[in-house]
Every structure is written in structure tokens, then in C-alpha cells.
Amino acid sequence: MTRIAISGYGNLGKGVEKAIAQNPDMELVCVFTRRDPAAVKTASGAPAVPAADMSAWADKVDVLILCGGSATDLPEQTPAAAALFNVVDSFDTHAKIPVHFANVDAAAKAAGKVAMISVGWDPGLFSLNRIYAESILREGSTYTFWGKGVSQGHSDAIRRVPGVKRGIQYTVPVPEAIEAVREGKNPVLTTRQKHTRECYVVPEEGADLSAIETAIKTMPNYFDEYDTTVNFISEEEFEKEHTTLPHGGFVMRSGVTGNGTSQLIEYSLTLGSNPEFTSCVLVAYARAVARLSAEGECGCKTVFDIAPKYLSPLDDEDIRAHLL
Amino acid sequence: MTRIAISGYGNLGKGVEKAIAQNPDMELVCVFTRRDPAAVKTASGAPAVPAADMSAWADKVDVLILCGGSATDLPEQTPAAAALFNVVDSFDTHAKIPVHFANVDAAAKAAGKVAMISVGWDPGLFSLNRIYAESILREGSTYTFWGKGVSQGHSDAIRRVPGVKRGIQYTVPVPEAIEAVREGKNPVLTTRQKHTRECYVVPEEGADLSAIETAIKTMPNYFDEYDTTVNFISEEEFEKEHTTLPHGGFVMRSGVTGNGTSQLIEYSLTLGSNPEFTSCVLVAYARAVARLSAEGECGCKTVFDIAPKYLSPLDDEDIRAHLL
């Protein structure tokens, strides 16, 4: 049994707890929380433990899965935790990955631990598909599309607009852009040509709807470079249609081989729940981390460093017989 | 520069030669052939060398890519070559992989070489997608569909029917089956429900068309379990429409997480040329084999054993900065 601990009990931490229940070779030891542990009731009954007491659990846990946010939590938590545990995080601020890698690598190497960062679907599975596809089709173009799915950052931005009671934002890939890639046209696509943004807003009573719409559509960085639609709906409709977190997307590589032969590789995800799926990826890589640590490895790793066999609960012979 | 040699100069060997030309970090040293070398003119000008002289080239080649057939060539050639070189083959007889692995592993370990088997897209990239998807979505069903594409084995079978001058067979996935998987219905599919077979035949003059059609449709193992259509066409149409080797297919895993949330992972290939694409996969893994050998590894490997970073010409830092 691989003994797992979770740090942080939000959507992602709860998803990891559910994913562990689907893996009979894993057990959840405890959930570390910065809240009052007495107020945290886990679905599985695993104990909630103060994050400050982490060091007391160092020899009771094989891998700690960090479920905090990338903005402020993980840059501090992952290096700190890697001094005590093998860890996996889902750090997803692309531009800051080199710095995060260096910090985590130093901490993990000093402690002799394995620390995987940026695990999930993007970064994560989409990254894997980019490296495989680009290594195989050397001449070509790679495209990543996201959605249809809920962007938490854009939904938060909507909710900060005055007069907005509730709001959610879906990122939607432009079908014509995907078709052009599939047809081997190697299109050069602007931000606007790749994705549209659909917003659903429950306004406060008496709010100025036109002012809300303008504030959203012209918001710099978040919406001004996109074709955005704003739909005002009732709280009942919001509650009925917009409280899950679907997501997904596409990685496509369109290339040529030989004397101009077209070749297309396409990977897509259609996810009923983004946090539950990300959790499953984290748990599969936690298995890999436990094994690499048992083999004597240490330091910071990404999905590029991990041979696929380490993710599977099957042994090498079964993998070759059933999956090759 | 990684120095590559090719064994066998058919469709696959010629594809590997073209793929090497797309990889500036690789050079083609020579082509080993069982034919009269004087009769083999390579497109790149690389020398054709008698296969019997292989041992003289052992220290001039980093990786040998074996481009023979799985039925009779590779079971003998791969273990023999692994005594001299690091090698990559595309052995694709699924049922015989355990035996082939054991033979190649023994030879490679005795010689201190790295030998990769079963590299291509199925086995190969499809296998990778099966292991990633099944390791992540632990509850669910995996589906592999092939086509639309040319099956060489089925085309050969058609050409053995009396009265057939030329013939080609396309394997076609059933769209309704793919849709049912995409919709999360987890269908149980029979052989007949997954694929149909489309045949294009140029008959000999005066041949009995109805006898040809019956002979094809009732052929055991090849066609009797499928819905098969036989189209008789002119030699001109055959020459114009049916002389390339397109292929492709889908690996799909439909799973559930949490309390019944649907999740779908889909991977697909649309290949203008099956041998040219397979060649590109072989060349990318030849890079990995050269690196693993330089690190001191030896023995038989499959795609499951290779961390993705080994396939890329980029270094670790660039990979993390640009592909993660």
C-alpha cells in the first residue's frame, strides 16, 4: 500500500480523496489543513491534521499531494514540504515553472526526496502530447485549444464586477479554427481566432446590466482580446445549469513527412469535472513518485522525466501482455 | 550526431531514410540489405551494404533500425542484431511479444546493448495512450479503433483470390460505435460492430465477379466476421485512387470519477502514409536508445520504459520552458 497524505481540502483535495478510493493499492493517511481541523470533516473519515504538525507525519506518509493554489500557496508549500516528504503538486503558472523547479529541486535534493511539479492535464497530459508529437513529427505546427470549460480565474474576475451577484465563464474553442488545423492548413491563429468567452451572470437586483456587460467585455488581460458574450440569467437557472466544473481541450500537431505527406496527431479531453480529473492524474503520478523514491531517486521531476510504466498498478510483464 | 543504420529497404526503410533527413542531429550511415547491394540505390546516397557484413559496422553505428517484417524477419533479425548494435524494431505481432521480448532481452544484455521492440503507432503510441489513460481513469473502458486505412495483410489476402488482378482493403471504424463511446455509453462491441472492411478489386479479364465477391466475403479470419463490401474498379481508377498507404485510428477511454462523473480521453491519428509515420516514431525512439545506451543502460525496452524527455532533441531546460 502506498500511503498518501493530502495538503488542502478544497475541490482538488476532495477530488484526490475520491481518486484514492478508486486505487486499491493506495490509502489516505491524513489531510493537512490550515483551517481548524475540528471544522474539517473528510468524506472518507481520514483525520484532518493541522498543517503546522506536518513534520510529525514524515515517516507515516509515502507521498504528500499538495492541493493548494499556484498563485501563493505552492511556491511556498512545495519546497517546504519536499524537505519532509516525497511530493506531487499541480503548479500551473507556466511562466514561473523554471523558478519553481529550481526551488523545489534544491529542497528535494537536500532531503533526498522525489518532488514532482506541474502534474495535471495542462501542464501535464497536454505537455506529454506536445513532446511526443513534436519529437515524432519534426516539421509541423502544434496547437493547444482549451474548453469548452470553466475558467476559474475568469469566473473570479466576473464576480468582482460591481452589480454581479453570481457569475461563471466558459472558455470555448472556435470550431472553425479546429477544423482548419484538422484539414492540415497550418493556420496562423490570433488569440481572438482560437477561443471565445461565454459568461453567465446573475445580476444584483436593480443593477445596470449594460454597465456590467461593458465592464466585462472591456476588462484588460481577461476579456478585451476575445469575442465575449454576456448572458444574464436567474439565480435558479444558475443553480441548475452552472454549478459543475467541466473542462477539456485539444492538443493537435499537424505535420509533414517525406515529400509533403500530411500527418495529424490529435489528443482531446472531455471532462465532466476538471478538479476530479486533475486529481486522478495527481494520484497516478503519486504512484510513480513512490516507486522512484524506492529506487533511490531524488530531486524535482516533471511528467517528461517519468517512464509511463511507473504510473500503472500492473507489473511490467502484464503491461506488455495487455497494453502493448 | 547520432549515427543510424537501416536494415531492410522497403517502404519502412525508405520512410526511415526520409525521417532521418528531418532530424539534423542524426545521420544515416548505411543500409543493410539481403539483396545484391549493387541493385539497391538509396535516395540519400547512403551506401547499401550486404547484411552479412553487419559485424564490420558495429563501431560505426550508434543505433540500427530494423525495418523487416514481424512474421519471419524480426524474430530472427532483432536478437541477432542486438548482439552487435543498439537496435529499434517495430515488431507488431501482439501475441508473440512476450517471447520476442525474452529473446531480444537475453541477446541485448549479453552484449551490453539497448534494444527497443514494438515501436510504431500500434504497438507504440496507442500503447502509450492505453497505459496513461488506464492509469489515470481507473474505472472505465478502453476502446481501440483502426482506420480508415489500408491493411496490408487483408490486401494480400484479396490478391490471392483467383481472378483478382489488383486489390486493396481499407479497414473502416463504424462511426456509430465511436459516437457511442464518446457519449459515455460504455458499449460492449462485437468485432462486426467496431469495423467494416472495404475492398477495391481490379478483376482479370473475363473473371467471375460474383465468385470473387463470395470468396472474399466468406474468407475465414480475414473477412467472415465483418461486414465487407467489394467494389470492382478499373486499373486506371486503382492507379489514381488507391496507391498510397493512409491509416490511423483512435484510442478512447471513457471513465467515471467521484460520484459518477463522466470523463473521456481520446487520441487519434490521421496518417497520410502509415510507413512514413511509423518511421518517424522509430527515429524518435532511436534518439532515446542512443541516450540510454550512453547512460549505461542495456537490455530490451518497450515504449513503457522510456521517459518522454529522451525522445526530444531539446534539452531538459528547454523542454520545461517550452513544452510543459
XYZ file of C-alpha atoms in Angstrom:
648
model
C 0.000 0.000 0.000
C 1.194 3.482 -0.878
C 0.409 5.838 1.978
C -0.868 9.201 0.707
C -1.483 12.468 2.527
C -3.319 15.486 1.135
C -2.479 19.118 1.844
C -5.518 21.371 1.403
C -9.142 20.230 1.359
C -10.807 22.278 -1.402
C -12.156 20.962 -4.736
C -8.801 19.412 -5.640
C -8.129 17.846 -2.233
C -11.623 16.333 -2.200
C -11.029 15.017 -5.734
C -7.780 13.363 -4.646
C -9.604 11.713 -1.738
C -12.153 10.252 -4.219
C -9.398 9.174 -6.638
C -7.523 7.313 -3.884
C -10.729 5.345 -3.231
C -10.527 4.093 -6.860
C -6.961 2.795 -6.376
C -6.852 -0.300 -4.157
C -3.052 -0.064 -3.832
C -3.312 3.314 -2.077
C -4.566 4.557 1.254
C -5.275 8.054 2.547
C -3.421 8.633 5.812
C -4.484 12.182 6.661
C -5.443 15.612 5.341
C -3.316 18.596 6.362
C -5.288 21.807 6.737
C -4.612 25.425 7.707
C -8.186 25.691 8.996
C -9.325 24.457 12.411
C -9.067 20.663 11.981
C -12.147 20.185 14.119
C -14.143 22.039 11.437
C -12.894 19.784 8.599
C -14.899 16.571 8.220
C -13.401 14.426 5.462
C -15.669 12.292 3.292
C -13.537 9.197 3.889
C -13.136 9.718 7.613
C -9.367 10.296 7.275
C -8.147 12.561 10.083
C -7.724 16.292 9.468
C -4.428 17.444 10.952
C -3.019 20.962 11.443
C -0.605 21.829 8.611
C 1.781 23.066 11.300
C 2.162 19.467 12.581
C 3.358 18.067 9.226
C 6.812 17.106 10.420
C 5.365 14.618 12.918
C 3.920 12.642 9.958
C 7.113 12.402 7.913
C 7.611 8.666 8.403
C 3.918 7.759 8.187
C 3.421 9.053 4.627
C 4.962 7.842 1.332
C 3.746 10.726 -0.843
C 2.118 14.062 0.000
C -0.188 15.502 -2.672
C -0.269 19.292 -2.478
C -3.681 20.716 -3.401
C -3.112 24.437 -2.901
C -3.229 27.209 -5.479
C -0.396 28.181 -7.807
C -0.513 31.913 -7.117
C 0.625 31.988 -3.488
C 0.308 28.519 -1.881
C 2.503 26.171 -3.915
C 5.550 28.430 -4.418
C 5.999 28.261 -0.613
C 4.384 24.948 0.261
C 6.047 22.628 -2.260
C 9.684 23.403 -1.356
C 8.824 23.349 2.363
C 7.005 20.015 2.087
C 9.753 18.487 -0.087
C 12.072 18.792 2.917
C 9.866 16.249 4.712
C 8.033 14.141 2.115
C 8.029 12.899 -1.438
C 5.515 15.303 -3.004
C 3.362 15.952 -6.082
C 1.886 19.340 -6.958
C -0.173 20.814 -9.813
C 1.701 24.127 -10.167
C 0.323 25.665 -13.366
C 1.745 29.175 -13.738
C 3.664 28.392 -16.940
C 5.965 31.413 -16.833
C 7.134 30.687 -13.283
C 7.876 26.972 -13.744
C 11.683 27.403 -14.087
C 11.915 29.250 -10.743
C 9.560 26.833 -9.014
C 11.528 23.885 -10.417
C 14.810 25.266 -9.092
C 13.412 25.929 -5.595
C 11.766 22.528 -5.325
C 14.783 20.723 -6.768
C 17.131 22.230 -4.180
C 14.821 21.314 -1.281
C 14.132 17.789 -2.555
C 17.773 17.009 -3.244
C 18.830 18.277 0.196
C 16.268 15.971 1.813
C 16.724 13.003 -0.557
C 13.072 13.193 -1.653
C 11.341 12.967 -5.053
C 9.222 16.049 -5.830
C 7.032 16.198 -8.940
C 5.675 19.552 -10.044
C 3.118 20.713 -12.613
C 1.104 17.492 -12.713
C -2.421 17.597 -14.143
C -3.706 17.909 -17.694
C -2.206 21.255 -18.733
C 0.536 21.319 -17.651
C 0.617 17.532 -17.573
C -1.073 15.306 -20.123
C -1.153 18.073 -22.733
C 2.586 18.623 -22.167
C 3.205 14.910 -22.761
C 1.294 15.070 -26.002
C 3.246 18.117 -27.115
C 6.616 16.431 -26.501
C 5.661 13.113 -28.089
C 4.071 14.761 -31.132
C 6.883 17.264 -31.699
C 9.580 14.614 -31.268
C 7.892 12.418 -33.878
C 6.623 14.950 -36.430
C 9.654 17.225 -36.612
C 8.184 19.512 -39.305
C 4.792 20.899 -38.394
C 2.763 23.095 -36.082
C 1.370 22.366 -32.631
C -1.942 23.807 -31.445
C -3.477 23.753 -27.964
C -7.152 24.613 -27.535
C -8.931 24.733 -24.181
C -12.603 24.098 -23.456
C -15.400 24.069 -23.537
C -14.847 24.564 -19.857
C -14.990 26.762 -16.807
C -12.060 29.100 -16.236
C -11.909 29.749 -12.510
C -9.730 32.837 -12.955
C -12.138 34.426 -15.433
C -15.144 33.489 -13.302
C -13.487 35.183 -10.310
C -12.877 38.279 -12.453
C -16.548 38.473 -13.434
C -17.620 38.215 -9.817
C -15.525 41.264 -8.936
C -17.575 43.467 -11.337
C -19.998 45.737 -9.398
C -23.609 44.564 -9.665
C -22.681 40.886 -10.262
C -24.226 38.507 -7.718
C -23.034 35.259 -9.272
C -21.032 34.607 -12.419
C -19.283 31.903 -14.379
C -17.157 31.958 -17.536
C -16.719 29.245 -20.149
C -13.737 29.199 -22.492
C -14.877 27.838 -25.867
C -12.561 26.791 -28.703
C -13.581 28.157 -32.118
C -14.792 25.182 -34.205
C -13.567 26.711 -37.491
C -10.042 27.015 -36.073
C -10.001 23.351 -35.019
C -11.317 22.321 -38.444
C -8.617 24.330 -40.218
C -5.944 22.530 -38.176
C -7.536 19.125 -38.890
C -7.535 19.898 -42.582
C -3.771 20.434 -42.491
C -4.000 24.137 -43.334
C -1.438 25.076 -40.636
C -3.347 28.284 -39.869
C -1.704 31.158 -38.012
C -4.287 31.949 -35.351
C -4.675 35.068 -33.227
C -5.926 34.876 -29.648
C -9.367 36.003 -30.878
C -9.469 33.333 -33.580
C -8.761 30.457 -31.202
C -11.222 30.901 -28.338
C -14.391 32.760 -27.429
C -15.556 33.519 -23.886
C -19.136 32.906 -22.711
C -20.243 34.489 -19.458
C -23.369 33.739 -17.415
C -24.212 36.375 -14.840
C -26.852 36.649 -12.125
C -27.157 40.437 -11.547
C -27.906 42.081 -8.216
C -31.439 43.468 -8.088
C -31.619 46.817 -9.882
C -28.079 46.552 -11.321
C -27.196 48.323 -14.578
C -26.936 45.367 -16.976
C -25.382 47.351 -19.762
C -22.654 48.655 -17.415
C -21.895 45.091 -16.268
C -21.666 43.869 -19.847
C -19.304 46.679 -20.829
C -17.149 46.207 -17.729
C -16.707 42.508 -18.518
C -16.128 42.821 -22.264
C -13.511 45.543 -21.932
C -11.624 44.057 -18.973
C -7.912 44.073 -19.874
C -5.981 40.760 -19.931
C -9.120 38.759 -19.196
C -11.620 39.671 -21.929
C -10.547 42.556 -24.155
C -8.678 40.342 -26.648
C -11.601 37.931 -27.064
C -15.078 37.853 -28.549
C -17.092 37.698 -25.341
C -20.807 37.118 -24.825
C -22.554 38.019 -21.565
C -25.823 36.256 -20.728
C -27.931 37.441 -17.803
C -29.789 34.620 -16.111
C -31.835 33.980 -12.980
C -30.325 32.529 -9.836
C -32.497 29.427 -10.340
C -31.064 28.827 -13.791
C -27.535 29.408 -12.495
C -28.057 26.886 -9.721
C -29.485 24.335 -12.159
C -27.085 24.672 -15.105
C -23.816 26.203 -13.948
C -22.538 24.669 -10.722
C -20.297 21.902 -12.093
C -16.753 22.414 -13.368
C -16.491 20.759 -16.799
C -13.418 21.366 -18.917
C -11.231 19.812 -21.574
C -9.471 20.720 -24.755
C -7.284 19.607 -27.606
C -3.597 19.228 -28.442
C -3.076 18.864 -32.166
C 0.062 18.535 -34.222
C -0.202 18.803 -37.958
C 2.990 17.840 -39.760
C 4.509 16.653 -42.979
C 6.767 13.702 -43.679
C 8.624 12.507 -46.776
C 7.705 14.528 -49.823
C 4.882 16.539 -48.282
C 2.683 13.792 -46.852
C 0.186 15.183 -44.283
C 0.112 13.597 -40.835
C -2.134 14.615 -37.922
C -1.917 13.710 -34.233
C -4.823 14.765 -32.037
C -5.410 14.381 -28.300
C -8.545 15.543 -26.580
C -10.128 15.536 -23.164
C -13.838 15.925 -22.386
C -14.024 16.263 -18.632
C -17.178 16.236 -16.555
C -15.165 17.651 -13.648
C -11.825 19.393 -14.024
C -10.758 19.024 -10.361
C -11.757 15.353 -10.180
C -9.808 14.543 -13.361
C -6.748 16.539 -12.287
C -6.885 14.611 -9.011
C -6.722 11.298 -10.868
C -3.596 12.453 -12.694
C -2.020 13.531 -9.387
C -2.731 10.128 -7.822
C -1.295 8.172 -10.781
C 1.910 10.219 -10.564
C 1.986 9.758 -6.774
C 2.376 6.036 -7.522
C 5.312 6.858 -9.821
C 6.900 9.096 -7.178
C 6.691 6.390 -4.511
C 8.388 3.916 -6.861
C 11.124 6.300 -7.960
C 11.834 7.134 -4.326
C 12.065 3.413 -3.512
C 14.603 3.106 -6.359
C 16.746 5.784 -4.717
C 15.899 8.745 -6.955
C 15.633 12.275 -5.622
C 15.145 15.840 -6.855
C 12.471 17.687 -8.810
C 10.739 15.859 -11.672
C 8.133 16.713 -14.276
C 5.975 14.449 -16.449
C 8.787 14.448 -19.036
C 11.082 12.549 -16.638
C 8.749 9.675 -15.810
C 8.624 6.463 -17.853
C 4.947 5.536 -18.408
C 5.248 2.149 -16.677
C 5.678 3.871 -13.307
C 2.085 5.132 -13.437
C 0.425 1.753 -13.781
C -0.518 -0.564 -10.918
C 0.281 -3.517 -13.231
C 3.724 -5.107 -13.316
C 5.976 -4.914 -16.393
C 5.007 -8.313 -17.763
C 1.263 -7.622 -17.515
C 1.707 -4.214 -19.109
C 3.481 -5.741 -22.107
C 0.934 -8.550 -22.414
C -2.193 -6.403 -22.095
C -1.414 -2.825 -23.100
C 1.351 -3.003 -25.737
C 25.313 13.387 -34.291
C 23.600 10.058 -33.743
C 24.772 7.576 -36.373
C 21.873 5.459 -37.674
C 21.866 2.379 -39.882
C 18.813 0.820 -41.519
C 18.242 -2.895 -42.059
C 15.859 -3.522 -44.973
C 14.998 -1.055 -47.732
C 11.266 -1.480 -48.337
C 8.513 1.062 -47.548
C 9.565 1.297 -43.917
C 13.310 1.555 -44.574
C 12.706 4.279 -47.158
C 10.484 6.078 -44.644
C 13.228 5.957 -42.011
C 15.672 7.426 -44.505
C 13.283 10.364 -45.109
C 12.673 10.799 -41.364
C 16.397 10.979 -40.634
C 16.608 13.843 -43.143
C 14.143 15.780 -40.929
C 16.353 15.349 -37.848
C 19.517 17.474 -38.013
C 21.037 15.639 -35.027
C 21.053 12.337 -36.937
C 22.910 10.904 -39.897
C 22.319 7.790 -41.970
C 25.490 5.702 -42.119
C 24.394 2.791 -44.304
C 21.550 0.497 -45.343
C 21.948 -3.238 -44.784
C 20.254 -5.361 -47.413
C 19.856 -9.061 -48.204
C 19.572 -8.183 -51.907
C 22.523 -7.513 -54.190
C 23.794 -4.150 -52.826
C 24.696 -3.049 -56.344
C 20.973 -3.196 -57.192
C 19.956 -1.005 -54.219
C 20.224 2.737 -54.932
C 19.298 4.725 -51.822
C 17.537 8.074 -52.167
C 20.053 9.775 -49.873
C 23.115 8.198 -51.430
C 23.939 6.259 -48.241
C 25.821 3.073 -49.107
C 23.941 -0.212 -49.401
C 25.893 -2.943 -47.610
C 25.377 -6.722 -47.536
C 23.507 -7.754 -44.392
C 26.103 -10.476 -43.966
C 28.778 -7.811 -43.356
C 26.950 -6.210 -40.401
C 29.579 -7.061 -37.808
C 32.180 -4.918 -39.611
C 29.987 -1.855 -38.920
C 29.491 -2.415 -35.195
C 31.609 0.553 -34.067
C 30.466 2.896 -36.847
C 26.762 2.865 -35.886
C 25.026 4.123 -32.723
C 21.587 2.635 -33.441
C 20.364 0.154 -36.035
C 16.716 0.497 -37.071
C 15.301 -2.847 -38.192
C 12.749 -2.468 -40.987
C 11.864 -6.110 -41.676
C 8.509 -7.855 -41.257
C 7.175 -9.260 -37.988
C 6.200 -12.669 -39.360
C 9.625 -14.103 -40.157
C 12.278 -11.324 -40.325
C 12.294 -9.656 -36.909
C 12.047 -12.756 -34.676
C 15.463 -13.747 -36.064
C 16.969 -10.386 -37.025
C 16.379 -8.400 -33.825
C 18.116 -10.769 -31.378
C 20.964 -11.316 -33.864
C 21.444 -7.577 -34.430
C 21.213 -6.790 -30.690
C 24.431 -8.763 -30.243
C 26.187 -6.083 -32.319
C 24.209 -2.840 -32.094
C 21.719 -0.852 -30.095
C 18.528 -1.548 -32.061
C 14.915 -0.470 -32.577
C 12.271 -2.624 -34.258
C 8.536 -2.379 -34.996
C 7.573 -5.950 -34.085
C 3.761 -5.941 -34.120
C 2.541 -9.488 -33.618
C 0.839 -8.786 -30.280
C 0.517 -12.408 -29.159
C 4.210 -13.129 -29.666
C 5.603 -10.061 -27.894
C 6.479 -11.894 -24.614
C 8.629 -14.448 -26.489
C 10.233 -11.796 -28.696
C 10.956 -9.642 -25.636
C 12.674 -12.539 -23.843
C 14.851 -13.433 -26.863
C 15.874 -9.845 -27.516
C 16.456 -9.106 -23.824
C 18.861 -12.041 -23.479
C 20.849 -11.034 -26.559
C 20.973 -7.336 -25.649
C 22.002 -7.954 -22.051
C 24.759 -10.353 -23.105
C 26.139 -7.693 -25.459
C 25.529 -4.677 -23.200
C 23.213 -3.100 -25.808
C 19.836 -1.334 -25.599
C 17.177 -2.980 -27.780
C 13.713 -1.440 -28.183
C 10.939 -3.570 -29.647
C 7.395 -2.909 -30.864
C 7.913 0.765 -31.704
C 5.410 2.465 -34.023
C 1.837 3.588 -33.506
C 0.124 0.307 -32.575
C 2.003 -1.136 -30.809
C 3.636 2.144 -29.814
C 1.782 5.435 -29.467
C -1.565 3.694 -28.999
C 0.011 1.550 -26.259
C 1.236 4.707 -24.519
C -2.224 6.163 -24.625
C -3.717 2.974 -23.219
C -1.329 2.939 -20.248
C -1.650 6.647 -19.455
C -5.443 6.604 -19.768
C -5.937 3.406 -17.757
C -3.536 4.524 -15.029
C -5.451 7.795 -14.642
C -9.077 6.729 -15.125
C -9.065 3.555 -13.066
C -12.777 2.832 -13.609
C -13.798 2.749 -17.236
C -13.460 1.061 -20.610
C -10.756 1.392 -23.249
C -11.513 1.174 -26.961
C -9.112 0.964 -29.887
C -10.401 1.593 -33.414
C -8.263 1.349 -36.540
C -8.693 3.216 -39.813
C -9.757 4.414 -42.122
C -6.660 2.808 -43.551
C -5.046 0.163 -45.664
C -4.489 -3.235 -44.063
C -1.565 -4.832 -45.887
C -2.442 -8.317 -44.614
C -6.026 -8.079 -45.857
C -4.911 -6.585 -49.171
C -2.518 -9.502 -49.629
C -5.370 -11.918 -48.872
C -7.572 -10.346 -51.555
C -4.807 -10.617 -54.115
C -4.587 -14.358 -53.549
C -8.234 -14.840 -54.673
C -8.399 -16.341 -58.210
C -9.407 -13.752 -60.822
C -8.086 -10.760 -58.823
C -5.520 -8.711 -60.746
C -5.067 -5.957 -58.175
C -6.730 -5.399 -54.824
C -6.637 -3.235 -51.722
C -8.557 -3.338 -48.461
C -9.494 -0.462 -46.161
C -10.389 -1.035 -42.514
C -13.077 1.474 -41.522
C -14.220 2.168 -37.951
C -18.011 2.253 -37.535
C -18.992 5.885 -36.807
C -21.932 4.869 -34.603
C -19.593 2.817 -32.385
C -17.221 5.751 -31.926
C -20.140 8.050 -31.141
C -21.496 5.636 -28.530
C -18.100 5.633 -26.792
C -17.878 9.436 -26.937
C -21.312 9.716 -25.365
C -20.096 7.678 -22.377
C -22.404 4.747 -23.090
C -19.602 2.189 -22.464
C -20.940 -0.049 -25.249
C -19.977 -3.719 -25.466
C -18.982 -4.026 -29.129
C -18.609 -7.153 -31.251
C -15.963 -7.384 -33.967
C -18.666 -6.652 -36.562
C -19.895 -3.585 -34.674
C -16.449 -1.951 -34.479
C -15.108 -2.066 -38.042
C -16.223 -2.640 -41.608
C -13.972 -3.723 -44.471
C -14.000 -2.025 -47.883
C -12.302 -3.801 -50.771
C -11.370 -2.382 -54.171
C -10.607 -5.015 -56.792
C -9.373 -4.865 -60.382
C -10.561 -8.195 -61.859
C -8.717 -10.191 -64.504
C -10.430 -10.003 -67.885
C -13.379 -12.393 -68.002
C -13.210 -13.241 -64.298
C -16.363 -14.338 -62.436
C -17.076 -11.241 -60.330
C -19.681 -12.904 -58.186
C -17.272 -15.749 -57.352
C -14.572 -13.217 -56.369
C -17.001 -11.329 -54.144
C -18.138 -14.513 -52.399
C -14.579 -15.766 -51.958
C -13.570 -12.510 -50.271
C -16.635 -12.052 -48.073
C -16.549 -15.609 -46.713
C -12.779 -15.840 -46.173
C -12.229 -17.129 -42.629
C -10.225 -14.990 -40.130
C -9.892 -12.152 -42.610
C -13.442 -11.212 -43.641
C -16.132 -13.621 -42.407
C -16.655 -11.817 -39.081
C -17.041 -8.395 -40.728
C -19.492 -6.539 -42.934
C -17.445 -6.384 -46.116
C -18.092 -4.502 -49.338
C -16.343 -5.399 -52.596
C -16.067 -2.736 -55.294
C -14.849 -3.663 -58.764
C -12.932 -0.860 -60.427
C -10.765 -0.274 -63.472
C -6.990 -0.424 -63.333
C -6.914 3.320 -64.155
C -9.064 4.143 -61.124
C -6.969 1.850 -58.937
C -3.784 3.565 -60.055
C -5.285 7.006 -59.458
C -7.053 6.486 -56.119
C -5.549 3.511 -54.314
C -1.751 3.522 -54.391
C -0.980 5.380 -51.157
C -0.996 3.819 -47.701
C -3.112 6.038 -45.439
C -4.057 4.800 -41.985
C -4.884 5.963 -38.492
C -7.286 5.243 -35.700
C -8.465 6.055 -32.222
C -7.713 5.097 -28.635
C -10.509 6.166 -26.338
C -11.008 5.696 -22.619
C -14.338 6.507 -21.130
C -14.331 6.519 -17.356
C -16.032 7.738 -14.224
C -14.630 9.591 -11.232
C -16.093 10.670 -7.911
C -19.811 10.016 -7.720
C -20.340 9.023 -11.353
C -18.780 11.973 -13.199
C -18.071 11.120 -16.873
C -14.555 11.676 -18.189
C -13.310 10.962 -21.724
C -9.749 10.724 -23.069
C -9.367 10.433 -26.827
C -6.259 10.059 -29.002
C -6.399 9.867 -32.754
C -4.076 9.665 -35.719
C -4.901 10.631 -39.306
C -1.952 9.463 -41.349
C -1.305 10.234 -44.987
C 1.277 7.448 -45.033
C 1.426 4.660 -42.476
C 5.045 3.625 -43.220
C 6.330 7.223 -43.215
C 4.682 7.934 -39.867
C 5.856 4.677 -38.296
C 9.347 5.598 -39.489
C 9.194 8.910 -37.637
C 8.295 7.095 -34.414
C 11.206 4.678 -34.931
C 13.646 7.550 -35.435
C 12.458 9.436 -32.316
C 12.956 6.294 -30.233
C 16.366 5.701 -31.842
C 17.374 9.002 -30.223
C 16.157 7.668 -26.869
C 18.029 4.394 -27.354
C 21.307 6.188 -28.116
C 20.931 8.275 -24.945
C 20.008 5.346 -22.711
C 22.979 3.412 -24.053
C 25.257 6.373 -23.316
C 23.890 6.339 -19.740
C 24.959 2.709 -19.397
C 21.566 1.010 -19.790
C 21.156 -2.318 -21.527
C 18.504 -4.958 -22.265
C 15.151 -4.988 -24.036
C 12.863 -1.973 -23.671
C 9.407 -1.004 -24.849
C 7.729 2.402 -25.064
C 6.546 1.915 -21.467
C 10.143 2.049 -20.194
C 11.183 5.314 -21.839
C 10.723 8.708 -20.156
C 9.331 11.150 -22.758
C 12.276 13.568 -22.469
C 14.567 11.035 -24.146
C 12.669 11.416 -27.440
C 13.163 15.146 -27.811
C 16.177 16.843 -29.385
C 15.705 19.691 -26.858
C 17.494 19.710 -23.508
C 15.625 19.402 -20.201
C 15.511 23.123 -19.504
C 14.114 23.971 -22.951
C 11.551 21.209 -22.687
C 10.274 22.579 -19.382
C 10.250 26.159 -20.655
C 8.531 25.462 -23.990
C 6.513 22.249 -23.762
C 5.355 21.957 -20.137
